[in-house]
PDB file of C-alpha atoms in Angstrom:
ATOM      1  CA  MET U   6      35.209 -54.611  -2.344  1.00 91.00           C
ATOM      2  CA  PRO U   7      36.544 -54.398  -5.779  1.00 97.00           C
ATOM      3  CA  LYS U   8      37.292 -50.982  -7.321  1.00 98.00           C
ATOM      4  CA  LEU U   9      36.455 -50.282 -11.132  1.00 97.00           C
ATOM      5  CA  LEU U  10      39.102 -48.057 -12.795  1.00 98.00           C
ATOM      6  CA  LEU U  11      37.970 -46.843 -16.125  1.00 97.00           C
ATOM      7  CA  HIS U  12      38.778 -44.501 -18.813  1.00 98.00           C
ATOM      8  CA  MET U  13      37.053 -43.175 -22.312  1.00 97.00           C
ATOM      9  CA  ASP U  14      36.960 -40.376 -24.480  1.00 98.00           C
ATOM     10  CA  ILE U  15      33.268 -38.222 -25.069  1.00 98.00           C
ATOM     11  CA  LYS U  16      32.396 -36.621 -27.506  1.00 97.00           C
ATOM     12  CA  ASP U  17      30.698 -33.585 -25.155  1.00 96.00           C
ATOM     13  CA  TRP U  18      31.150 -32.866 -21.089  1.00 96.00           C
ATOM     14  CA  ASP U  19      27.787 -31.080 -20.737  1.00 95.00           C
ATOM     15  CA  THR U  20      25.938 -33.940 -22.186  1.00 95.00           C
ATOM     16  CA  PHE U  21      28.200 -36.779 -20.605  1.00 95.00           C
ATOM     17  CA  ASN U  22      27.535 -34.634 -16.865  1.00 92.00           C
ATOM     18  CA  LYS U  23      23.894 -34.122 -17.504  1.00 90.00           C
ATOM     19  CA  ILE U  24      23.041 -37.851 -18.336  1.00 89.00           C
ATOM     20  CA  TYR U  25      25.777 -40.107 -16.724  1.00 83.00           C
ATOM     21  CA  ILE U  26      26.595 -38.236 -13.795  1.00 81.00           C
ATOM     22  CA  ASP U  27      23.732 -35.881 -12.723  1.00 78.00           C
ATOM     23  CA  GLU U  28      20.744 -38.232 -13.339  1.00 73.00           C
ATOM     24  CA  GLU U  29      19.584 -40.722 -10.662  1.00 70.00           C
ATOM     25  CA  ASN U  30      21.025 -43.825 -11.333  1.00 80.00           C
ATOM     26  CA  PRO U  31      18.849 -46.594  -9.521  1.00 85.00           C
ATOM     27  CA  LYS U  32      19.908 -49.423 -11.812  1.00 86.00           C
ATOM     28  CA  ARG U  33      23.505 -48.881 -11.140  1.00 89.00           C
ATOM     29  CA  GLU U  34      22.689 -48.818  -7.424  1.00 88.00           C
ATOM     30  CA  LYS U  35      20.592 -51.828  -7.648  1.00 91.00           C
ATOM     31  CA  ALA U  36      23.367 -53.762  -9.343  1.00 92.00           C
ATOM     32  CA  GLY U  37      25.757 -52.529  -6.359  1.00 95.00           C
ATOM     33  CA  ILE U  38      27.566 -50.099  -8.199  1.00 94.00           C
ATOM     34  CA  LYS U  39      29.113 -47.102  -5.916  1.00 94.00           C
ATOM     35  CA  LYS U  40      30.262 -44.161  -7.942  1.00 93.00           C
ATOM     36  CA  ILE U  41      33.304 -42.881  -6.118  1.00 94.00           C
ATOM     37  CA  PHE U  42      34.767 -40.556  -8.822  1.00 95.00           C
ATOM     38  CA  ILE U  43      34.254 -38.712 -11.737  1.00 94.00           C
ATOM     39  CA  GLY U  44      36.275 -36.601 -13.800  1.00 96.00           C
ATOM     40  CA  GLN U  45      37.730 -35.132 -17.228  1.00 97.00           C
ATOM     41  CA  GLU U  46      41.519 -34.587 -17.353  1.00 98.00           C
ATOM     42  CA  GLU U  47      42.437 -30.928 -16.804  1.00 97.00           C
ATOM     43  CA  GLU U  48      44.611 -30.760 -20.478  1.00 97.00           C
ATOM     44  CA  LYS U  49      42.212 -33.076 -22.386  1.00 97.00           C
ATOM     45  CA  PRO U  50      38.888 -32.164 -21.062  1.00 96.00           C
ATOM     46  CA  LEU U  51      37.170 -34.821 -23.199  1.00 98.00           C
ATOM     47  CA  LYS U  52      38.799 -37.412 -21.502  1.00 98.00           C
ATOM     48  CA  VAL U  53      37.162 -38.979 -18.678  1.00 98.00           C
ATOM     49  CA  HIS U  54      38.406 -41.452 -15.786  1.00 98.00           C
ATOM     50  CA  ALA U  55      35.835 -42.977 -13.220  1.00 96.00           C
ATOM     51  CA  ILE U  56      36.582 -45.040 -10.434  1.00 97.00           C
ATOM     52  CA  PHE U  57      33.449 -47.123  -9.306  1.00 96.00           C
ATOM     53  CA  GLU U  58      33.102 -50.000  -6.193  1.00 97.00           C
ATOM     54  CA  ILE U  59      31.904 -52.999  -7.264  1.00 97.00           C
ATOM     55  CA  PRO U  60      30.434 -55.963  -5.871  1.00 96.00           C
ATOM     56  CA  HIS U  61      32.020 -58.299  -8.099  1.00 95.00           C
ATOM     57  CA  SER U  62      34.585 -58.190 -11.278  1.00 93.00           C
ATOM     58  CA  ASN U  63      31.575 -58.729 -13.577  1.00 93.00           C
ATOM     59  CA  ALA U  64      29.052 -56.070 -12.217  1.00 94.00           C
ATOM     60  CA  MET U  65      29.596 -53.559 -14.344  1.00 93.00           C
ATOM     61  CA  ARG U  66      29.611 -55.937 -17.838  1.00 92.00           C
ATOM     62  CA  GLU U  67      26.235 -57.272 -16.057  1.00 93.00           C
ATOM     63  CA  TYR U  68      24.700 -54.008 -15.731  1.00 93.00           C
ATOM     64  CA  VAL U  69      25.504 -52.683 -19.056  1.00 91.00           C
ATOM     65  CA  LYS U  70      23.618 -56.062 -20.223  1.00 93.00           C
ATOM     66  CA  ASP U  71      20.431 -54.049 -19.841  1.00 92.00           C
ATOM     67  CA  PRO U  72      18.898 -52.470 -22.920  1.00 93.00           C
ATOM     68  CA  GLU U  73      17.835 -49.126 -21.084  1.00 90.00           C
ATOM     69  CA  VAL U  74      21.606 -48.382 -19.723  1.00 90.00           C
ATOM     70  CA  LYS U  75      22.913 -49.239 -23.279  1.00 91.00           C
ATOM     71  CA  LYS U  76      20.608 -46.604 -24.642  1.00 92.00           C
ATOM     72  CA  LYS U  77      21.782 -44.093 -21.464  1.00 90.00           C
ATOM     73  CA  ILE U  78      25.623 -44.770 -22.064  1.00 91.00           C
ATOM     74  CA  GLU U  79      25.063 -44.218 -26.232  1.00 92.00           C
ATOM     75  CA  ALA U  80      23.005 -40.999 -25.245  1.00 94.00           C
ATOM     76  CA  SER U  81      25.989 -39.742 -22.765  1.00 94.00           C
ATOM     77  CA  GLY U  82      28.250 -39.611 -25.481  1.00 96.00           C
ATOM     78  CA  ILE U  83      30.815 -42.025 -24.528  1.00 96.00           C
ATOM     79  CA  LYS U  84      33.168 -43.143 -27.562  1.00 96.00           C
ATOM     80  CA  LEU U  85      32.515 -46.896 -26.757  1.00 93.00           C
ATOM     81  CA  GLU U  86      35.734 -48.148 -28.898  1.00 96.00           C
ATOM     82  CA  THR U  87      38.014 -45.575 -26.547  1.00 97.00           C
ATOM     83  CA  LEU U  88      36.090 -47.511 -23.308  1.00 95.00           C
ATOM     84  CA  GLY U  89      38.753 -49.596 -21.061  1.00 96.00           C
ATOM     85  CA  GLY U  90      39.247 -50.319 -17.497  1.00 96.00           C
ATOM     86  CA  VAL U  91      40.480 -52.711 -14.777  1.00 97.00           C
ATOM     87  CA  VAL U  92      39.505 -54.190 -11.638  1.00 97.00           C
ATOM     88  CA  CYS U  93      41.765 -53.930  -8.610  1.00 97.00           C
ATOM     89  CA  ASN U  94      41.317 -55.269  -5.044  1.00 94.00           C
ATOM     90  CA  ASP U  95      42.206 -53.272  -2.101  1.00 85.00           C
TER      91      ASP U  95
END
């Protein structure tokens, strides 16, 4: 399965962690997106990297179109202008 490697800046780790990592995310699971790793840089704690297993290269794009998901992303403090990523195959 493809992997999605993301990087982003956030406003606050505690808020991001509570909303984006700790909360259950049945919509992400239903979309077939599996969280492998989400963590912050040691030297730059507001810089976050994530790895997801995805069923196909457009899975995350499709997932974030959901209005509830968009609200969750905004509430988590992700600075969308810094969000970037790449899809990799095994």
